[in-house]
Structure formats: structure tokens, C-alpha cells
């Protein structure tokens, strides 16, 4: 840690490892609680339009008998492969317990109650969300300070958008986890660009890209680390080889993880065209500038609360002024990712999910900034506590409100009303995956 970020406040500047472990354990417990709290929302009905797509595609992957997912819209390969493993575990476990005696009986049970697959799959995604919290702390600890890492992890543990998408079968949180892993390895590359670290970064970039295409932006972090190390040590002779290894190694890792991106390139092209329409009801963009303003001035504050968003902006400025290495490793990927999604013809709140851990790291810098000031320890502690409480209160209530909203979905309320009021034997039309009404 550079001298600029050594904290001078007794009791915080030298947090003991065992105390940090307890704090981090408590934060991970909070993250787990919020992500598993009513993770069965809506079931057996499926309210998110994308969840059935991933469930069906993973089942088709098993039915096809080969490893071609047949769909590359996100591309989502890693997600589909892991979901297929979950399906296999459920089938084998169900057979062992006598719940069903084969694939046909499994599909019949699945149609009657999709929860048998959806709930375990949601828990899988939640585990990636919890891992993201731990990775955020680790990045903060190595690049910034232990207090900044702990604060960033706590903010992410409670972040409303991150909590929401940790409970839905999608690729966003999984891609974010792989991106964070690439950034963490990049810290080691900046210190000592060993071949093992470079190859590990390639693997994580490949996994992130195979999960969701914008995950390729994770390559920025190890590239920046190589350039940082060369500029810091004057060793530019090996930098070109290391950069080439990162670029071609990441491409190789992507193909290794998802070989059908190359083998079935026509389907890839077809799916990419379908995923990039010029307009969408309620999500048509306003151009680069308009989208950027909407993300920065609306979607990001909605995703993590206004106080956290404001402190994130302040934290980025503080890093730029005082800690070049941390700024170089985190800020470029944040800026490029934000510009990348803003340049799209559509605009979605969920697209900022991978930004949440990085913005929480910036906020962690701003909240712990008083610890660097030449003030009495009690004054420093009071300022940090004030900033932390002022950020945690709105972000916590936003997460609780989001959970309450998902638990009181109007479709579920309509189902309850119909079951109570519509005469038995009546016929109704379902315009969503209303498995909770099948057989009624």
C-alpha cells in the first residue's frame, strides 16, 4: 500500500487480521441473507421474462446430447453449462430419492412445478453475487485499504440492483464476478507480471466474455496493469510480449470455454442481430449523450441510492488525485463499460450491474477519506460513521423495498384474486408463465 493511503487513525489503520475476518464474515452473512431472503419469489410462476429462456436452453443442451448451446445472445455459455450441471444434479438426486424415475417423469414434474429447477438455479446465481462481495473487499484491501475494502463490500452487499439480479437467472451477476476476478489478478500483474498471473487473467477475461459480451472490457484491467508495471519499473522491453499474451490468451480462453462461438459462427451472428434491435418499447435509447446522462443521472442513483452514487463520483476524483495505481486499474474499465452501454441503441437498468462493485469501491474511498485527515481520532471516526450511516440507510431501505415489490407482484396478486373470485371450471387466458394456475 502506498504512503498516500496509509491510515493514521489508531484502531483503524492497523485493523488486525482476525478482526477483519470477523467483519468480512458479517458482511458476507448480510450479503447471503439479502440474496437468499425470499429468493423463491413468484414461484411456481415465473415473472422475469428471461428466466424461462435460460431454463429451457439448459434443458435443450442436455436433450441435444452435445455441448452446443444453440444460442449466443449474451452469449451466456458459462451460465447455460452451469445450469445444465444443476439440471443433471436434480435429475440424479430426484431419481435417487424416487421423486421421478427418468427424464420424462422429470419433465412432467418440471411443467407442474418449475421451482424444482428454478430455485436451485437462482441459488447458484446468488452464490456468484455473494462471491462478488468478497472479491470487492479483496480488491479494495489490496488497492486501497482494509477499511475502504470493507465499506465497499458492505455497500455491495446491500446494493438494491445487485441484490435483485443475484436472485434472477441471468448472466449479469455471473459476468460481473468473472470481471472482478480479472481485476483482482491485475493487481498482482501490476506488482509482478508473472506468466501465471497473466494466464489467469486471460482465463477470467475469457469466462467473463463467454458469460456476457461486455465482459470483454475486463481485459482493460490486466492491460493497464502491464503498462503500469512497465512505466513504474522502466521495463518496456517485455511489455509488448505480455500485452500480446493477454490479448491472444483471452481470445483463446474464450474459444476454450465456448468453442461453438467459432464452430457455430452463423448462429452467433444471427443471435447478435436479434439482441441489438434499433428500438424496444420502454427501452429505446437517446443516443450516446442522452443515454450517458440517463445512466449517470438516473439509473445508477436508482441502482445504488443517490448518496452512494454521489460518493462514488467523489471517490473517483480522490483516486485520480492521490492513488494513480488504483485509478489506472479501476477507473478505465468503469469509464469504458459505461460508454459502451451508453453507445447502444437501447438502454436498460440491468446493464449497470457490473458497474456496481466498482462504484462501491469508489464510494468506499470517499467514505473512509476522513481517516486520512489531520484530525483527532474521535472526529475522524465520527465523520466516517456519519457518511456510512447516511449511505447505508437509503441503500438498505431501497433493497428492502425492492424485495417487498418482488414479493407483491401484481401477477401474483391477480392469481390470488382469481383463485378466490373466479368460479371453478372457468377458462382464462394466461399472458405470462403462470405455472401457479396450471391445473386449477
CSV table of C-alpha atoms in Angstrom, one decimal:
chain,number,residue,atom,x,y,z
A,1,UNK,CA,0.0,0.0,0.0
A,2,UNK,CA,1.4,3.4,-0.9
A,3,UNK,CA,2.1,6.0,1.7
A,4,UNK,CA,-0.8,8.1,0.4
A,5,UNK,CA,-3.3,5.6,1.6
A,6,UNK,CA,-1.8,4.6,5.0
A,7,UNK,CA,-4.5,5.4,7.5
A,8,UNK,CA,-3.2,7.2,10.6
A,9,UNK,CA,-6.2,6.7,12.9
A,10,UNK,CA,-5.5,4.3,15.8
A,11,UNK,CA,-7.8,1.3,15.8
A,12,UNK,CA,-8.5,1.5,12.1
A,13,UNK,CA,-5.1,2.0,10.4
A,14,UNK,CA,-3.9,-1.3,11.8
A,15,UNK,CA,-7.0,-3.5,11.7
A,16,UNK,CA,-6.0,-6.9,12.9
A,17,UNK,CA,-6.4,-9.8,10.5
A,18,UNK,CA,-8.7,-11.7,12.9
A,19,UNK,CA,-10.9,-8.6,13.4
A,20,UNK,CA,-11.1,-8.1,9.6
A,21,UNK,CA,-12.1,-11.7,9.2
A,22,UNK,CA,-15.0,-11.2,11.6
A,23,UNK,CA,-16.1,-8.0,9.9
A,24,UNK,CA,-15.9,-9.6,6.5
A,25,UNK,CA,-17.7,-12.6,7.7
A,26,UNK,CA,-20.5,-10.4,9.0
A,27,UNK,CA,-20.7,-8.6,5.7
A,28,UNK,CA,-20.8,-11.8,3.7
A,29,UNK,CA,-23.6,-13.1,6.1
A,30,UNK,CA,-25.5,-9.9,5.3
A,31,UNK,CA,-25.0,-10.4,1.6
A,32,UNK,CA,-26.1,-14.0,1.9
A,33,UNK,CA,-29.2,-13.0,3.9
A,34,UNK,CA,-30.4,-10.4,1.4
A,35,UNK,CA,-29.8,-12.6,-1.6
A,36,UNK,CA,-31.5,-15.7,-0.2
A,37,UNK,CA,-34.3,-13.7,1.5
A,38,UNK,CA,-37.5,-14.8,-0.4
A,39,UNK,CA,-35.4,-16.0,-3.3
A,40,UNK,CA,-38.4,-18.1,-4.2
A,41,UNK,CA,-40.4,-15.0,-5.1
A,42,UNK,CA,-43.3,-15.7,-7.6
A,43,UNK,CA,-42.7,-19.4,-7.8
A,44,UNK,CA,-44.0,-21.6,-9.2
A,45,UNK,CA,-44.9,-18.7,-11.6
A,46,UNK,CA,-42.0,-17.1,-13.5
A,47,UNK,CA,-42.3,-13.3,-13.5
A,48,UNK,CA,-39.0,-12.4,-15.2
A,49,UNK,CA,-39.2,-12.9,-18.9
A,50,UNK,CA,-35.6,-14.1,-19.3
A,51,UNK,CA,-35.6,-16.9,-16.6
A,52,UNK,CA,-37.6,-19.3,-18.7
A,53,UNK,CA,-35.3,-18.8,-21.6
A,54,UNK,CA,-32.2,-19.9,-19.6
A,55,UNK,CA,-34.1,-22.8,-18.1
A,56,UNK,CA,-35.3,-24.1,-21.4
A,57,UNK,CA,-32.0,-23.6,-23.1
A,58,UNK,CA,-30.1,-25.5,-20.4
A,59,UNK,CA,-32.6,-28.4,-20.8
A,60,UNK,CA,-32.2,-28.4,-24.5
A,61,UNK,CA,-28.5,-28.6,-24.0
A,62,UNK,CA,-29.0,-31.9,-22.2
A,63,UNK,CA,-31.5,-33.1,-24.7
A,64,UNK,CA,-29.3,-32.4,-27.7
A,65,UNK,CA,-26.5,-34.7,-26.4
A,66,UNK,CA,-23.7,-32.2,-27.4
A,67,UNK,CA,-22.1,-29.1,-26.0
A,68,UNK,CA,-23.5,-26.6,-28.5
A,69,UNK,CA,-25.9,-24.3,-26.5
A,70,UNK,CA,-27.5,-23.3,-29.8
A,71,UNK,CA,-27.9,-19.7,-28.6
A,72,UNK,CA,-25.3,-17.0,-28.1
A,73,UNK,CA,-27.2,-13.8,-27.5
A,74,UNK,CA,-25.3,-12.9,-24.3
A,75,UNK,CA,-23.5,-15.4,-25.2
A,76,UNK,CA,-24.4,-17.0,-21.8
A,77,UNK,CA,-22.3,-20.1,-22.5
A,78,UNK,CA,-20.9,-20.4,-18.9
A,79,UNK,CA,-24.4,-19.8,-17.4
A,80,UNK,CA,-26.0,-22.4,-19.6
A,81,UNK,CA,-23.3,-25.0,-18.9
A,82,UNK,CA,-23.6,-24.5,-15.1
A,83,UNK,CA,-27.4,-24.6,-15.3
A,84,UNK,CA,-27.1,-27.9,-17.2
A,85,UNK,CA,-25.0,-29.3,-14.4
A,86,UNK,CA,-27.7,-28.1,-11.9
A,87,UNK,CA,-30.3,-29.9,-14.0
A,88,UNK,CA,-28.2,-33.1,-14.0
A,89,UNK,CA,-27.9,-32.9,-10.2
A,90,UNK,CA,-31.6,-32.5,-9.8
A,91,UNK,CA,-32.4,-35.4,-12.2
A,92,UNK,CA,-29.9,-37.8,-10.5
A,93,UNK,CA,-31.0,-36.6,-7.0
A,94,UNK,CA,-34.7,-37.0,-7.9
A,95,UNK,CA,-34.1,-40.5,-9.2
A,96,UNK,CA,-32.2,-41.4,-6.1
A,97,UNK,CA,-35.0,-40.2,-3.9
A,98,UNK,CA,-37.7,-41.7,-6.0
A,99,UNK,CA,-39.3,-38.4,-6.9
A,100,UNK,CA,-39.2,-39.4,-10.6
A,101,UNK,CA,-37.9,-42.4,-12.5
A,102,UNK,CA,-36.4,-40.8,-15.6
A,103,UNK,CA,-36.1,-37.8,-17.8
A,104,UNK,CA,-39.8,-38.0,-19.0
A,105,UNK,CA,-41.1,-38.0,-15.4
A,106,UNK,CA,-38.7,-35.2,-14.6
A,107,UNK,CA,-40.1,-33.0,-17.4
A,108,UNK,CA,-43.6,-33.8,-16.3
A,109,UNK,CA,-42.7,-32.7,-12.8
A,110,UNK,CA,-41.0,-29.6,-14.1
A,111,UNK,CA,-44.0,-28.5,-16.1
A,112,UNK,CA,-46.2,-28.9,-13.0
A,113,UNK,CA,-43.8,-27.0,-10.8
A,114,UNK,CA,-40.7,-25.2,-12.4
A,115,UNK,CA,-39.5,-24.5,-8.9
A,116,UNK,CA,-37.6,-27.8,-8.8
A,117,UNK,CA,-35.1,-26.3,-11.3
A,118,UNK,CA,-35.6,-22.5,-10.9
A,119,UNK,CA,-34.9,-22.3,-7.2
A,120,UNK,CA,-31.6,-24.2,-7.3
A,121,UNK,CA,-30.6,-22.2,-10.4
A,122,UNK,CA,-31.4,-18.9,-8.6
A,123,UNK,CA,-29.3,-20.1,-5.6
A,124,UNK,CA,-26.4,-20.7,-8.0
A,125,UNK,CA,-26.7,-17.1,-9.2
A,126,UNK,CA,-26.9,-15.9,-5.6
A,127,UNK,CA,-23.6,-17.6,-4.8
A,128,UNK,CA,-21.9,-15.7,-7.6
A,129,UNK,CA,-23.4,-12.5,-6.1
A,130,UNK,CA,-22.0,-13.3,-2.7
A,131,UNK,CA,-18.6,-14.1,-4.2
A,132,UNK,CA,-18.7,-10.7,-5.9
A,133,UNK,CA,-19.0,-9.1,-2.4
A,134,UNK,CA,-15.9,-11.0,-1.2
A,135,UNK,CA,-13.9,-10.1,-4.4
A,136,UNK,CA,-14.9,-6.4,-4.0
A,137,UNK,CA,-13.4,-6.4,-0.5
A,138,UNK,CA,-10.2,-8.2,-1.7
A,139,UNK,CA,-9.7,-5.7,-4.5
A,140,UNK,CA,-10.3,-2.8,-2.1
A,141,UNK,CA,-7.9,-4.2,0.5
A,142,UNK,CA,-5.1,-4.7,-2.0
A,143,UNK,CA,-5.5,-1.5,-3.9
A,144,UNK,CA,-6.8,0.9,-1.3
A,145,UNK,CA,-7.1,0.0,2.4
A,146,UNK,CA,-8.8,-2.5,4.6
A,147,UNK,CA,-11.4,0.0,5.8
A,148,UNK,CA,-12.2,1.1,2.2
A,149,UNK,CA,-12.5,-2.6,1.1
A,150,UNK,CA,-14.8,-3.4,4.0
A,151,UNK,CA,-17.0,-0.4,3.3
A,152,UNK,CA,-17.2,-1.2,-0.4
A,153,UNK,CA,-18.1,-4.8,0.3
A,154,UNK,CA,-20.8,-3.7,2.7
A,155,UNK,CA,-22.3,-1.3,0.2
A,156,UNK,CA,-22.4,-4.0,-2.5
A,157,UNK,CA,-23.9,-6.5,0.0
A,158,UNK,CA,-26.9,-4.1,0.3
A,159,UNK,CA,-26.9,-2.7,-3.2
A,160,UNK,CA,-30.6,-2.9,-4.4
A,161,UNK,CA,-29.8,-3.7,-8.0
A,162,UNK,CA,-27.1,-6.2,-7.2
A,163,UNK,CA,-29.4,-8.0,-4.7
A,164,UNK,CA,-32.2,-8.1,-7.2
A,165,UNK,CA,-30.2,-9.6,-10.0
A,166,UNK,CA,-28.5,-12.0,-7.7
A,167,UNK,CA,-32.0,-13.6,-7.3
A,168,UNK,CA,-32.7,-13.9,-11.0
A,169,UNK,CA,-31.4,-16.5,-13.5
A,170,UNK,CA,-29.5,-14.2,-15.8
A,171,UNK,CA,-25.9,-13.6,-16.9
A,172,UNK,CA,-25.2,-10.2,-15.4
A,173,UNK,CA,-24.0,-11.1,-11.9
A,174,UNK,CA,-22.0,-14.1,-13.1
A,175,UNK,CA,-20.2,-11.9,-15.7
A,176,UNK,CA,-19.5,-9.3,-13.0
A,177,UNK,CA,-17.9,-11.9,-10.8
A,178,UNK,CA,-15.5,-13.0,-13.5
A,179,UNK,CA,-14.7,-9.4,-14.3
A,180,UNK,CA,-13.9,-8.7,-10.6
A,181,UNK,CA,-11.6,-11.8,-10.6
A,182,UNK,CA,-9.7,-10.4,-13.6
A,183,UNK,CA,-9.3,-7.1,-11.9
A,184,UNK,CA,-8.0,-8.8,-8.7
A,185,UNK,CA,-5.4,-10.8,-10.7
A,186,UNK,CA,-4.5,-7.5,-12.4
A,187,UNK,CA,-3.4,-6.1,-9.0
A,188,UNK,CA,-0.8,-8.9,-8.9
A,189,UNK,CA,0.2,-8.2,-12.5
A,190,UNK,CA,0.8,-4.6,-11.6
A,191,UNK,CA,3.1,-5.7,-8.8
A,192,UNK,CA,4.8,-8.5,-10.7
A,193,UNK,CA,3.7,-9.6,-14.1
A,194,UNK,CA,4.4,-13.3,-13.8
A,195,UNK,CA,3.2,-15.6,-16.6
A,196,UNK,CA,0.9,-17.4,-14.2
A,197,UNK,CA,-0.9,-14.2,-13.3
A,198,UNK,CA,-1.2,-13.2,-17.0
A,199,UNK,CA,-2.6,-16.5,-18.0
A,200,UNK,CA,-5.0,-16.5,-15.1
A,201,UNK,CA,-6.2,-13.0,-16.2
A,202,UNK,CA,-6.8,-14.4,-19.7
A,203,UNK,CA,-8.9,-17.2,-18.2
A,204,UNK,CA,-11.1,-14.8,-16.3
A,205,UNK,CA,-11.5,-12.4,-19.2
A,206,UNK,CA,-12.5,-15.4,-21.4
A,207,UNK,CA,-15.0,-16.5,-18.8
A,208,UNK,CA,-16.4,-13.0,-18.4
A,209,UNK,CA,-16.8,-12.7,-22.2
A,210,UNK,CA,-18.3,-16.1,-22.6
A,211,UNK,CA,-20.9,-15.2,-20.0
A,212,UNK,CA,-21.8,-11.7,-21.4
A,213,UNK,CA,-20.2,-10.0,-24.3
A,214,UNK,CA,-19.5,-6.7,-22.5
A,215,UNK,CA,-17.4,-8.8,-20.1
A,216,UNK,CA,-14.6,-8.4,-22.6
A,217,UNK,CA,-14.0,-5.0,-21.1
A,218,UNK,CA,-12.3,-6.8,-18.2
A,219,UNK,CA,-9.3,-7.1,-20.5
A,220,UNK,CA,-8.7,-3.4,-19.8
A,221,UNK,CA,-7.6,-4.1,-16.2
A,222,UNK,CA,-4.7,-6.5,-16.9
A,223,UNK,CA,-3.6,-4.4,-19.9
A,224,UNK,CA,-3.5,-1.4,-17.7
A,225,UNK,CA,-1.6,-3.4,-15.1
A,226,UNK,CA,1.1,-4.4,-17.6
A,227,UNK,CA,1.5,-0.8,-18.8
A,228,UNK,CA,1.6,0.4,-15.2
A,229,UNK,CA,4.3,-2.0,-14.2
A,230,UNK,CA,6.4,-1.1,-17.3
A,231,UNK,CA,6.1,2.6,-16.6
A,232,UNK,CA,6.9,2.1,-12.9
A,233,UNK,CA,10.0,0.0,-13.5
A,234,UNK,CA,11.1,1.2,-16.9
A,235,UNK,CA,11.0,-2.4,-18.2
A,236,UNK,CA,9.3,-1.7,-21.5
A,237,UNK,CA,11.1,-4.5,-23.4
A,238,UNK,CA,8.9,-7.3,-22.3
A,239,UNK,CA,5.7,-5.3,-22.2
A,240,UNK,CA,4.7,-5.9,-25.9
A,241,UNK,CA,5.0,-9.7,-25.4
A,242,UNK,CA,2.9,-9.5,-22.2
A,243,UNK,CA,0.3,-7.4,-23.9
A,244,UNK,CA,0.1,-9.8,-26.9
A,245,UNK,CA,-0.2,-12.7,-24.5
A,246,UNK,CA,-3.1,-11.1,-22.7
A,247,UNK,CA,-4.9,-10.3,-25.9
A,248,UNK,CA,-4.5,-13.6,-27.7
A,249,UNK,CA,-4.6,-15.6,-24.5
A,250,UNK,CA,-8.0,-14.0,-23.7
A,251,UNK,CA,-9.3,-14.9,-27.2
A,252,UNK,CA,-8.0,-18.4,-26.7
A,253,UNK,CA,-9.7,-18.7,-23.3
A,254,UNK,CA,-13.0,-17.5,-24.8
A,255,UNK,CA,-12.8,-20.2,-27.5
A,256,UNK,CA,-11.8,-22.8,-25.0
A,257,UNK,CA,-14.7,-22.0,-22.7
A,258,UNK,CA,-17.2,-21.5,-25.6
A,259,UNK,CA,-15.8,-23.3,-28.7
A,260,UNK,CA,-19.1,-23.1,-30.5
A,261,UNK,CA,-18.7,-19.3,-30.8
A,262,UNK,CA,-16.3,-20.2,-33.5
A,263,UNK,CA,-17.8,-23.5,-34.7
A,264,UNK,CA,-21.3,-22.1,-35.0
A,265,UNK,CA,-20.4,-18.6,-36.0
A,266,UNK,CA,-23.5,-18.2,-38.2
A,267,UNK,CA,-25.8,-18.7,-35.2
A,268,UNK,CA,-23.7,-16.3,-33.2
A,269,UNK,CA,-24.2,-13.6,-36.0
A,270,UNK,CA,-27.9,-14.4,-36.0
A,271,UNK,CA,-28.3,-14.1,-32.3
A,272,UNK,CA,-26.3,-10.9,-32.0
A,273,UNK,CA,-28.6,-9.2,-34.6
A,274,UNK,CA,-31.6,-10.3,-32.6
A,275,UNK,CA,-30.0,-8.9,-29.4
A,276,UNK,CA,-29.4,-5.5,-31.0
A,277,UNK,CA,-32.7,-4.1,-32.2
A,278,UNK,CA,-32.9,-0.4,-33.0
A,279,UNK,CA,-35.8,0.1,-30.6
A,280,UNK,CA,-37.7,-1.5,-27.8
A,281,UNK,CA,-40.9,-0.4,-26.1
A,282,UNK,CA,-39.8,1.5,-23.0
A,283,UNK,CA,-36.1,0.9,-23.6
A,284,UNK,CA,-35.3,2.9,-26.7
A,285,UNK,CA,-32.1,4.9,-26.2
A,286,UNK,CA,-31.4,8.6,-26.7
A,287,UNK,CA,-28.0,8.4,-28.4
A,288,UNK,CA,-24.7,8.3,-26.6
A,289,UNK,CA,-25.0,11.6,-24.8
A,290,UNK,CA,-28.6,11.1,-23.8
A,291,UNK,CA,-28.0,7.5,-22.6
A,292,UNK,CA,-24.9,8.6,-20.7
A,293,UNK,CA,-26.9,11.3,-18.9
A,294,UNK,CA,-29.7,8.9,-18.1
A,295,UNK,CA,-27.4,6.3,-16.7
A,296,UNK,CA,-25.4,8.8,-14.7
A,297,UNK,CA,-28.3,10.9,-13.6
A,298,UNK,CA,-31.0,8.3,-13.1
A,299,UNK,CA,-30.3,4.7,-13.5
A,300,UNK,CA,-27.1,4.5,-11.4
A,301,UNK,CA,-28.5,6.5,-8.5
A,302,UNK,CA,-31.6,4.3,-8.6
A,303,UNK,CA,-29.5,1.2,-8.6
A,304,UNK,CA,-27.4,2.2,-5.5
A,305,UNK,CA,-29.1,5.3,-4.0
A,306,UNK,CA,-28.2,8.9,-4.6
A,307,UNK,CA,-25.8,9.3,-1.6
A,308,UNK,CA,-23.8,6.2,-2.7
A,309,UNK,CA,-23.7,7.5,-6.4
A,310,UNK,CA,-22.5,10.9,-5.3
A,311,UNK,CA,-19.8,9.4,-3.1
A,312,UNK,CA,-18.7,7.2,-6.0
A,313,UNK,CA,-18.1,10.2,-8.1
A,314,UNK,CA,-16.2,11.9,-5.3
A,315,UNK,CA,-14.2,8.7,-4.7
A,316,UNK,CA,-13.1,8.5,-8.4
A,317,UNK,CA,-11.8,12.1,-8.2
A,318,UNK,CA,-9.9,11.3,-5.0
A,319,UNK,CA,-8.3,8.3,-6.6
A,320,UNK,CA,-7.3,10.3,-9.6
A,321,UNK,CA,-5.6,12.9,-7.4
A,322,UNK,CA,-4.0,10.6,-4.8
A,323,UNK,CA,-3.6,7.0,-5.9
A,324,UNK,CA,-2.5,6.5,-9.5
A,325,UNK,CA,-2.3,2.7,-9.5
A,326,UNK,CA,-5.8,2.1,-8.1
A,327,UNK,CA,-7.2,4.7,-10.5
A,328,UNK,CA,-5.5,3.1,-13.5
A,329,UNK,CA,-6.7,-0.4,-12.6
A,330,UNK,CA,-10.3,0.5,-11.8
A,331,UNK,CA,-11.3,3.8,-13.5
A,332,UNK,CA,-10.7,2.9,-17.2
A,333,UNK,CA,-12.8,-0.2,-17.1
A,334,UNK,CA,-15.5,1.7,-15.4
A,335,UNK,CA,-15.5,4.5,-17.9
A,336,UNK,CA,-15.2,2.3,-21.0
A,337,UNK,CA,-18.0,0.0,-19.8
A,338,UNK,CA,-20.3,3.0,-19.1
A,339,UNK,CA,-19.5,4.5,-22.5
A,340,UNK,CA,-20.0,1.1,-24.1
A,341,UNK,CA,-23.5,0.5,-22.8
A,342,UNK,CA,-24.4,4.2,-23.4
A,343,UNK,CA,-23.5,3.8,-27.1
A,344,UNK,CA,-26.1,1.1,-27.6
A,345,UNK,CA,-29.5,1.8,-29.3
A,346,UNK,CA,-31.3,0.5,-26.2
A,347,UNK,CA,-31.0,1.4,-22.5
A,348,UNK,CA,-31.6,-1.0,-19.6
A,349,UNK,CA,-31.1,-0.6,-15.9
A,350,UNK,CA,-29.7,-4.2,-15.6
A,351,UNK,CA,-26.8,-3.3,-17.9
A,352,UNK,CA,-25.2,-1.3,-15.0
A,353,UNK,CA,-25.0,-4.4,-12.7
A,354,UNK,CA,-21.2,-5.0,-13.4
A,355,UNK,CA,-20.5,-1.4,-12.5
A,356,UNK,CA,-21.9,-1.7,-9.0
A,357,UNK,CA,-18.8,-3.3,-7.4
A,358,UNK,CA,-16.5,-0.7,-9.0
A,359,UNK,CA,-18.7,2.2,-8.0
A,360,UNK,CA,-18.9,0.8,-4.4
A,361,UNK,CA,-15.1,0.8,-4.4
A,362,UNK,CA,-15.1,4.5,-5.3
A,363,UNK,CA,-17.7,5.2,-2.6
A,364,UNK,CA,-15.5,3.2,-0.1
A,365,UNK,CA,-12.6,5.6,-0.9
A,366,UNK,CA,-14.8,8.7,-0.3
A,367,UNK,CA,-16.4,7.4,3.0
A,368,UNK,CA,-13.0,6.5,4.5
A,369,UNK,CA,-11.4,9.7,3.3
A,370,UNK,CA,-11.8,11.4,6.8
A,371,UNK,CA,-9.4,8.8,8.2
A,372,UNK,CA,-6.6,10.5,6.3
A,373,UNK,CA,-7.3,13.9,7.6
A,374,UNK,CA,-5.2,15.5,10.4
A,375,UNK,CA,-8.0,15.4,12.9
A,376,UNK,CA,-8.4,13.7,16.3
A,377,UNK,CA,-9.3,10.0,16.1
A,378,UNK,CA,-12.8,10.6,17.6
A,379,UNK,CA,-13.5,13.3,15.0
A,380,UNK,CA,-12.3,11.0,12.1
A,381,UNK,CA,-14.4,8.1,13.4
A,382,UNK,CA,-17.5,10.4,13.8
A,383,UNK,CA,-17.2,11.7,10.2
A,384,UNK,CA,-16.8,8.2,8.8
A,385,UNK,CA,-19.7,7.0,10.8
A,386,UNK,CA,-21.8,9.9,9.6
A,387,UNK,CA,-21.0,9.2,5.9
A,388,UNK,CA,-21.5,5.5,6.4
A,389,UNK,CA,-24.9,5.7,8.1
A,390,UNK,CA,-26.0,8.4,5.6
A,391,UNK,CA,-25.2,5.9,2.8
A,392,UNK,CA,-26.4,2.7,4.4
A,393,UNK,CA,-29.8,3.9,5.5
A,394,UNK,CA,-31.2,4.7,2.0
A,395,UNK,CA,-29.4,1.8,0.3
A,396,UNK,CA,-30.8,-0.7,2.9
A,397,UNK,CA,-34.3,0.6,2.7
A,398,UNK,CA,-34.2,0.5,-1.1
A,399,UNK,CA,-33.2,-3.1,-1.0
A,400,UNK,CA,-36.0,-3.9,1.4
A,401,UNK,CA,-38.5,-2.0,-0.8
A,402,UNK,CA,-37.3,-3.9,-3.8
A,403,UNK,CA,-37.8,-7.2,-2.1
A,404,UNK,CA,-41.2,-6.2,-1.0
A,405,UNK,CA,-42.1,-5.2,-4.5
A,406,UNK,CA,-41.0,-8.5,-5.9
A,407,UNK,CA,-42.9,-10.3,-3.2
A,408,UNK,CA,-46.1,-8.4,-4.1
A,409,UNK,CA,-46.0,-8.7,-7.8
A,410,UNK,CA,-49.3,-7.7,-9.3
A,411,UNK,CA,-49.4,-11.0,-11.3
A,412,UNK,CA,-49.3,-12.9,-8.0
A,413,UNK,CA,-51.9,-10.7,-6.5
A,414,UNK,CA,-54.1,-11.3,-9.6
A,415,UNK,CA,-53.6,-15.0,-9.3
A,416,UNK,CA,-54.8,-15.0,-5.7
A,417,UNK,CA,-57.8,-12.8,-6.6
A,418,UNK,CA,-58.7,-15.2,-9.5
A,419,UNK,CA,-58.5,-18.3,-7.3
A,420,UNK,CA,-60.7,-16.6,-4.8
A,421,UNK,CA,-63.2,-15.0,-7.1
A,422,UNK,CA,-63.4,-16.8,-10.5
A,423,UNK,CA,-65.9,-19.7,-10.4
A,424,UNK,CA,-64.3,-23.2,-10.6
A,425,UNK,CA,-64.2,-24.6,-14.1
A,426,UNK,CA,-63.8,-21.2,-15.8
A,427,UNK,CA,-61.4,-20.7,-18.6
A,428,UNK,CA,-58.8,-17.9,-18.5
A,429,UNK,CA,-56.0,-16.8,-20.8
A,430,UNK,CA,-52.5,-16.5,-19.3
A,431,UNK,CA,-50.2,-14.0,-20.8
A,432,UNK,CA,-47.2,-14.9,-18.7
A,433,UNK,CA,-45.6,-18.1,-17.4
A,434,UNK,CA,-48.4,-18.6,-14.8
A,435,UNK,CA,-47.5,-22.1,-13.7
A,436,UNK,CA,-49.2,-21.2,-10.4
A,437,UNK,CA,-52.5,-21.5,-12.2
A,438,UNK,CA,-51.8,-24.7,-14.2
A,439,UNK,CA,-54.2,-27.5,-13.0
A,440,UNK,CA,-56.6,-25.1,-11.5
